[in-house]
Amino acid sequence: MDFTFDKRFKKLSTKLKEFKQDVIGILVASNDFDFCVKIGEQIKKEFQVPIIAGGYHSTLAPEDILKKNCFDVAIIGEGEKPFLEILENLSNPKSDIIYEGIKGVCYRKSDEIIFNELNCLNQEPDLLPYPDKSLFDYQQYINLNRG
């Protein structure tokens, strides 16, 4: 869900209850860090699911992310592959290892912050699917950025 134009947590909560998610990802930009923490804390109060942070702030300062108890994981760099690996591990009921060994992942284990090996940049970006721009009003974002 996008909070760019509508920052009501109640709306998010309603959507999350409808969807019944097993994991939540939050894109964290540095200028929105405090707001993302607020959202993460609200989600943790209502839903007992892992929250994975990605985005610029997660890449630049993963320890800032994990100092906040609302976040379980910070993805460093490109997140498509590590996020998929986390989802695969979470869907395997026999796996105790959810985050260990996944490149580009930083997570908290007890009170310790664990940094896995960094992920290499995707050398074949054309293999990634194109974003579905029909899911949101793209023109609204262009207008916002024009001031």
PDB file of C-alpha atoms in Angstrom:
ATOM      1  CA  MET A   1       0.000   0.000   0.000  1.00  0.00           C
ATOM      2  CA  ASP A   2       1.248   3.429  -0.852  1.00  0.00           C
ATOM      3  CA  PHE A   3       1.279   6.195   1.768  1.00  0.00           C
ATOM      4  CA  THR A   4       2.373   8.961  -0.604  1.00  0.00           C
ATOM      5  CA  PHE A   5      -1.082  10.507  -0.817  1.00  0.00           C
ATOM      6  CA  ASP A   6      -3.039   8.868   2.034  1.00  0.00           C
ATOM      7  CA  LYS A   7      -1.284   8.373   5.367  1.00  0.00           C
ATOM      8  CA  ARG A   8      -4.135   6.836   7.373  1.00  0.00           C
ATOM      9  CA  PHE A   9      -3.038   3.770   9.308  1.00  0.00           C
ATOM     10  CA  LYS A  10      -6.642   2.629   9.764  1.00  0.00           C
ATOM     11  CA  LYS A  11      -6.924   2.127   6.004  1.00  0.00           C
ATOM     12  CA  LEU A  12      -3.697   0.085   6.023  1.00  0.00           C
ATOM     13  CA  SER A  13      -4.917  -2.016   8.931  1.00  0.00           C
ATOM     14  CA  THR A  14      -8.172  -2.791   7.119  1.00  0.00           C
ATOM     15  CA  LYS A  15      -6.292  -3.812   3.958  1.00  0.00           C
ATOM     16  CA  LEU A  16      -3.876  -6.009   5.911  1.00  0.00           C
ATOM     17  CA  LYS A  17      -6.759  -7.788   7.670  1.00  0.00           C
ATOM     18  CA  GLU A  18      -8.388  -8.469   4.288  1.00  0.00           C
ATOM     19  CA  PHE A  19      -5.173  -9.769   2.754  1.00  0.00           C
ATOM     20  CA  LYS A  20      -4.025 -11.984   5.668  1.00  0.00           C
ATOM     21  CA  GLN A  21      -0.327 -11.639   4.863  1.00  0.00           C
ATOM     22  CA  ASP A  22       2.514 -13.811   6.176  1.00  0.00           C
ATOM     23  CA  VAL A  23       5.177 -11.130   5.786  1.00  0.00           C
ATOM     24  CA  ILE A  24       5.229  -7.369   5.208  1.00  0.00           C
ATOM     25  CA  GLY A  25       7.781  -5.353   3.262  1.00  0.00           C
ATOM     26  CA  ILE A  26       8.294  -1.639   3.823  1.00  0.00           C
ATOM     27  CA  LEU A  27      10.346   0.548   1.504  1.00  0.00           C
ATOM     28  CA  VAL A  28      12.287   2.918   3.760  1.00  0.00           C
ATOM     29  CA  ALA A  29      13.670   6.148   2.330  1.00  0.00           C
ATOM     30  CA  SER A  30      15.849   8.168   4.703  1.00  0.00           C
ATOM     31  CA  ASN A  31      13.515  11.160   4.645  1.00  0.00           C
ATOM     32  CA  ASP A  32      10.586   8.871   5.602  1.00  0.00           C
ATOM     33  CA  PHE A  33      12.442   6.818   8.213  1.00  0.00           C
ATOM     34  CA  ASP A  34      10.501   8.098  11.243  1.00  0.00           C
ATOM     35  CA  PHE A  35       7.179   7.632   9.460  1.00  0.00           C
ATOM     36  CA  CYS A  36       8.150   4.088   8.401  1.00  0.00           C
ATOM     37  CA  VAL A  37       9.065   3.261  11.993  1.00  0.00           C
ATOM     38  CA  LYS A  38       5.656   4.522  13.113  1.00  0.00           C
ATOM     39  CA  ILE A  39       3.956   2.341  10.508  1.00  0.00           C
ATOM     40  CA  GLY A  40       6.118  -0.653  11.443  1.00  0.00           C
ATOM     41  CA  GLU A  41       5.289  -0.233  15.131  1.00  0.00           C
ATOM     42  CA  GLN A  42       1.558  -0.040  14.385  1.00  0.00           C
ATOM     43  CA  ILE A  43       1.744  -3.149  12.217  1.00  0.00           C
ATOM     44  CA  LYS A  44       3.661  -5.085  14.906  1.00  0.00           C
ATOM     45  CA  LYS A  45       0.979  -4.205  17.485  1.00  0.00           C
ATOM     46  CA  GLU A  46      -1.751  -5.749  15.333  1.00  0.00           C
ATOM     47  CA  PHE A  47      -0.024  -8.442  13.294  1.00  0.00           C
ATOM     48  CA  GLN A  48       2.585 -10.964  14.363  1.00  0.00           C
ATOM     49  CA  VAL A  49       4.426 -11.228  11.058  1.00  0.00           C
ATOM     50  CA  PRO A  50       7.999 -10.482  10.013  1.00  0.00           C
ATOM     51  CA  ILE A  51       8.561  -6.964   8.688  1.00  0.00           C
ATOM     52  CA  ILE A  52      11.266  -6.616   6.070  1.00  0.00           C
ATOM     53  CA  ALA A  53      12.746  -3.201   5.327  1.00  0.00           C
ATOM     54  CA  GLY A  54      14.169  -2.354   1.933  1.00  0.00           C
ATOM     55  CA  GLY A  55      15.040   0.812   0.073  1.00  0.00           C
ATOM     56  CA  TYR A  56      17.710   3.478   0.327  1.00  0.00           C
ATOM     57  CA  HIS A  57      17.848   3.781   4.105  1.00  0.00           C
ATOM     58  CA  SER A  58      17.960   0.025   4.539  1.00  0.00           C
ATOM     59  CA  THR A  59      20.947  -0.097   2.199  1.00  0.00           C
ATOM     60  CA  LEU A  60      22.777   2.916   3.650  1.00  0.00           C
ATOM     61  CA  ALA A  61      22.105   2.338   7.354  1.00  0.00           C
ATOM     62  CA  PRO A  62      20.791  -1.178   8.047  1.00  0.00           C
ATOM     63  CA  GLU A  63      21.828  -0.914  11.693  1.00  0.00           C
ATOM     64  CA  ASP A  64      19.468   2.095  12.098  1.00  0.00           C
ATOM     65  CA  ILE A  65      16.665  -0.091  10.780  1.00  0.00           C
ATOM     66  CA  LEU A  66      17.396  -3.012  13.094  1.00  0.00           C
ATOM     67  CA  LYS A  67      17.755  -0.833  16.186  1.00  0.00           C
ATOM     68  CA  LYS A  68      13.988  -0.452  15.849  1.00  0.00           C
ATOM     69  CA  ASN A  69      12.191  -3.539  17.139  1.00  0.00           C
ATOM     70  CA  CYS A  70       9.448  -3.262  14.547  1.00  0.00           C
ATOM     71  CA  PHE A  71      11.791  -4.408  11.770  1.00  0.00           C
ATOM     72  CA  ASP A  72      13.036  -7.992  11.597  1.00  0.00           C
ATOM     73  CA  VAL A  73      15.225  -7.741   8.510  1.00  0.00           C
ATOM     74  CA  ALA A  74      16.980  -5.077   6.447  1.00  0.00           C
ATOM     75  CA  ILE A  75      17.754  -5.838   2.826  1.00  0.00           C
ATOM     76  CA  ILE A  76      20.927  -4.197   1.578  1.00  0.00           C
ATOM     77  CA  GLY A  77      21.055  -3.337  -2.120  1.00  0.00           C
ATOM     78  CA  GLU A  78      18.776  -4.883  -4.707  1.00  0.00           C
ATOM     79  CA  GLY A  79      15.999  -6.708  -2.923  1.00  0.00           C
ATOM     80  CA  GLU A  80      14.243  -8.833  -5.525  1.00  0.00           C
ATOM     81  CA  LYS A  81      16.315 -11.987  -5.041  1.00  0.00           C
ATOM     82  CA  PRO A  82      16.827 -11.839  -1.239  1.00  0.00           C
ATOM     83  CA  PHE A  83      13.138 -11.066  -0.670  1.00  0.00           C
ATOM     84  CA  LEU A  84      12.159 -14.088  -2.786  1.00  0.00           C
ATOM     85  CA  GLU A  85      14.584 -16.314  -0.839  1.00  0.00           C
ATOM     86  CA  ILE A  86      13.111 -15.110   2.460  1.00  0.00           C
ATOM     87  CA  LEU A  87       9.595 -15.894   1.208  1.00  0.00           C
ATOM     88  CA  GLU A  88      10.694 -19.355   0.099  1.00  0.00           C
ATOM     89  CA  ASN A  89      12.261 -20.039   3.508  1.00  0.00           C
ATOM     90  CA  LEU A  90       9.168 -18.781   5.342  1.00  0.00           C
ATOM     91  CA  SER A  91       6.946 -21.062   3.258  1.00  0.00           C
ATOM     92  CA  ASN A  92       9.000 -24.142   4.203  1.00  0.00           C
ATOM     93  CA  PRO A  93       7.649 -25.343   7.565  1.00  0.00           C
ATOM     94  CA  LYS A  94      10.690 -27.604   8.063  1.00  0.00           C
ATOM     95  CA  SER A  95      13.162 -24.733   7.825  1.00  0.00           C
ATOM     96  CA  ASP A  96      14.490 -23.129  11.006  1.00  0.00           C
ATOM     97  CA  ILE A  97      16.850 -21.052   8.909  1.00  0.00           C
ATOM     98  CA  ILE A  98      14.957 -18.107   7.495  1.00  0.00           C
ATOM     99  CA  TYR A  99      17.577 -15.369   7.041  1.00  0.00           C
ATOM    100  CA  GLU A 100      20.938 -17.111   7.463  1.00  0.00           C
ATOM    101  CA  GLY A 101      23.071 -17.280   4.341  1.00  0.00           C
ATOM    102  CA  ILE A 102      20.846 -15.067   2.187  1.00  0.00           C
ATOM    103  CA  LYS A 103      23.108 -12.569   0.462  1.00  0.00           C
ATOM    104  CA  GLY A 104      22.176  -8.932   0.997  1.00  0.00           C
ATOM    105  CA  VAL A 105      20.295  -9.572   4.247  1.00  0.00           C
ATOM    106  CA  CYS A 106      20.948  -8.083   7.656  1.00  0.00           C
ATOM    107  CA  TYR A 107      18.894  -9.326  10.607  1.00  0.00           C
ATOM    108  CA  ARG A 108      18.683  -9.397  14.368  1.00  0.00           C
ATOM    109  CA  LYS A 109      19.411 -12.635  16.228  1.00  0.00           C
ATOM    110  CA  SER A 110      18.670 -12.116  19.912  1.00  0.00           C
ATOM    111  CA  ASP A 111      20.445  -8.804  20.619  1.00  0.00           C
ATOM    112  CA  GLU A 112      23.066  -9.210  17.915  1.00  0.00           C
ATOM    113  CA  ILE A 113      22.828  -7.703  14.428  1.00  0.00           C
ATOM    114  CA  ILE A 114      24.003 -10.199  11.799  1.00  0.00           C
ATOM    115  CA  PHE A 115      25.321  -8.990   8.423  1.00  0.00           C
ATOM    116  CA  ASN A 116      25.238 -11.655   5.726  1.00  0.00           C
ATOM    117  CA  GLU A 117      27.510 -11.447   2.697  1.00  0.00           C
ATOM    118  CA  LEU A 118      26.552  -8.660   0.297  1.00  0.00           C
ATOM    119  CA  ASN A 119      24.621  -9.488  -2.836  1.00  0.00           C
ATOM    120  CA  CYS A 120      26.106  -8.805  -6.282  1.00  0.00           C
ATOM    121  CA  LEU A 121      24.284  -6.349  -8.515  1.00  0.00           C
ATOM    122  CA  ASN A 122      21.941  -7.951 -11.005  1.00  0.00           C
ATOM    123  CA  GLN A 123      23.867  -8.210 -14.257  1.00  0.00           C
ATOM    124  CA  GLU A 124      20.713  -8.951 -16.278  1.00  0.00           C
ATOM    125  CA  PRO A 125      18.081  -6.379 -15.291  1.00  0.00           C
ATOM    126  CA  ASP A 126      16.102  -7.133 -18.459  1.00  0.00           C
ATOM    127  CA  LEU A 127      15.105 -10.449 -16.880  1.00  0.00           C
ATOM    128  CA  LEU A 128      13.160  -8.652 -14.140  1.00  0.00           C
ATOM    129  CA  PRO A 129       9.461  -8.106 -14.818  1.00  0.00           C
ATOM    130  CA  TYR A 130       8.305  -4.597 -15.630  1.00  0.00           C
ATOM    131  CA  PRO A 131       6.268  -2.855 -12.922  1.00  0.00           C
ATOM    132  CA  ASP A 132       2.526  -2.888 -13.504  1.00  0.00           C
ATOM    133  CA  LYS A 133       1.804   0.840 -13.698  1.00  0.00           C
ATOM    134  CA  SER A 134      -1.927   0.164 -13.954  1.00  0.00           C
ATOM    135  CA  LEU A 135      -1.917  -0.533 -10.205  1.00  0.00           C
ATOM    136  CA  PHE A 136      -1.540   3.167  -9.376  1.00  0.00           C
ATOM    137  CA  ASP A 137      -2.110   6.604 -10.823  1.00  0.00           C
ATOM    138  CA  TYR A 138       1.302   7.215 -12.394  1.00  0.00           C
ATOM    139  CA  GLN A 139       0.367  10.755 -13.473  1.00  0.00           C
ATOM    140  CA  GLN A 140      -0.286  11.680  -9.826  1.00  0.00           C
ATOM    141  CA  TYR A 141       3.376  10.888  -9.006  1.00  0.00           C
ATOM    142  CA  ILE A 142       4.639  12.917 -11.948  1.00  0.00           C
ATOM    143  CA  ASN A 143       2.535  15.882 -10.821  1.00  0.00           C
ATOM    144  CA  LEU A 144       3.787  15.545  -7.245  1.00  0.00           C
ATOM    145  CA  ASN A 145       7.422  15.634  -8.347  1.00  0.00           C
ATOM    146  CA  ARG A 146       6.892  18.680 -10.528  1.00  0.00           C
ATOM    147  CA  GLY A 147       5.884  20.724  -7.497  1.00  0.00           C
TER     148      GLY A 147
END
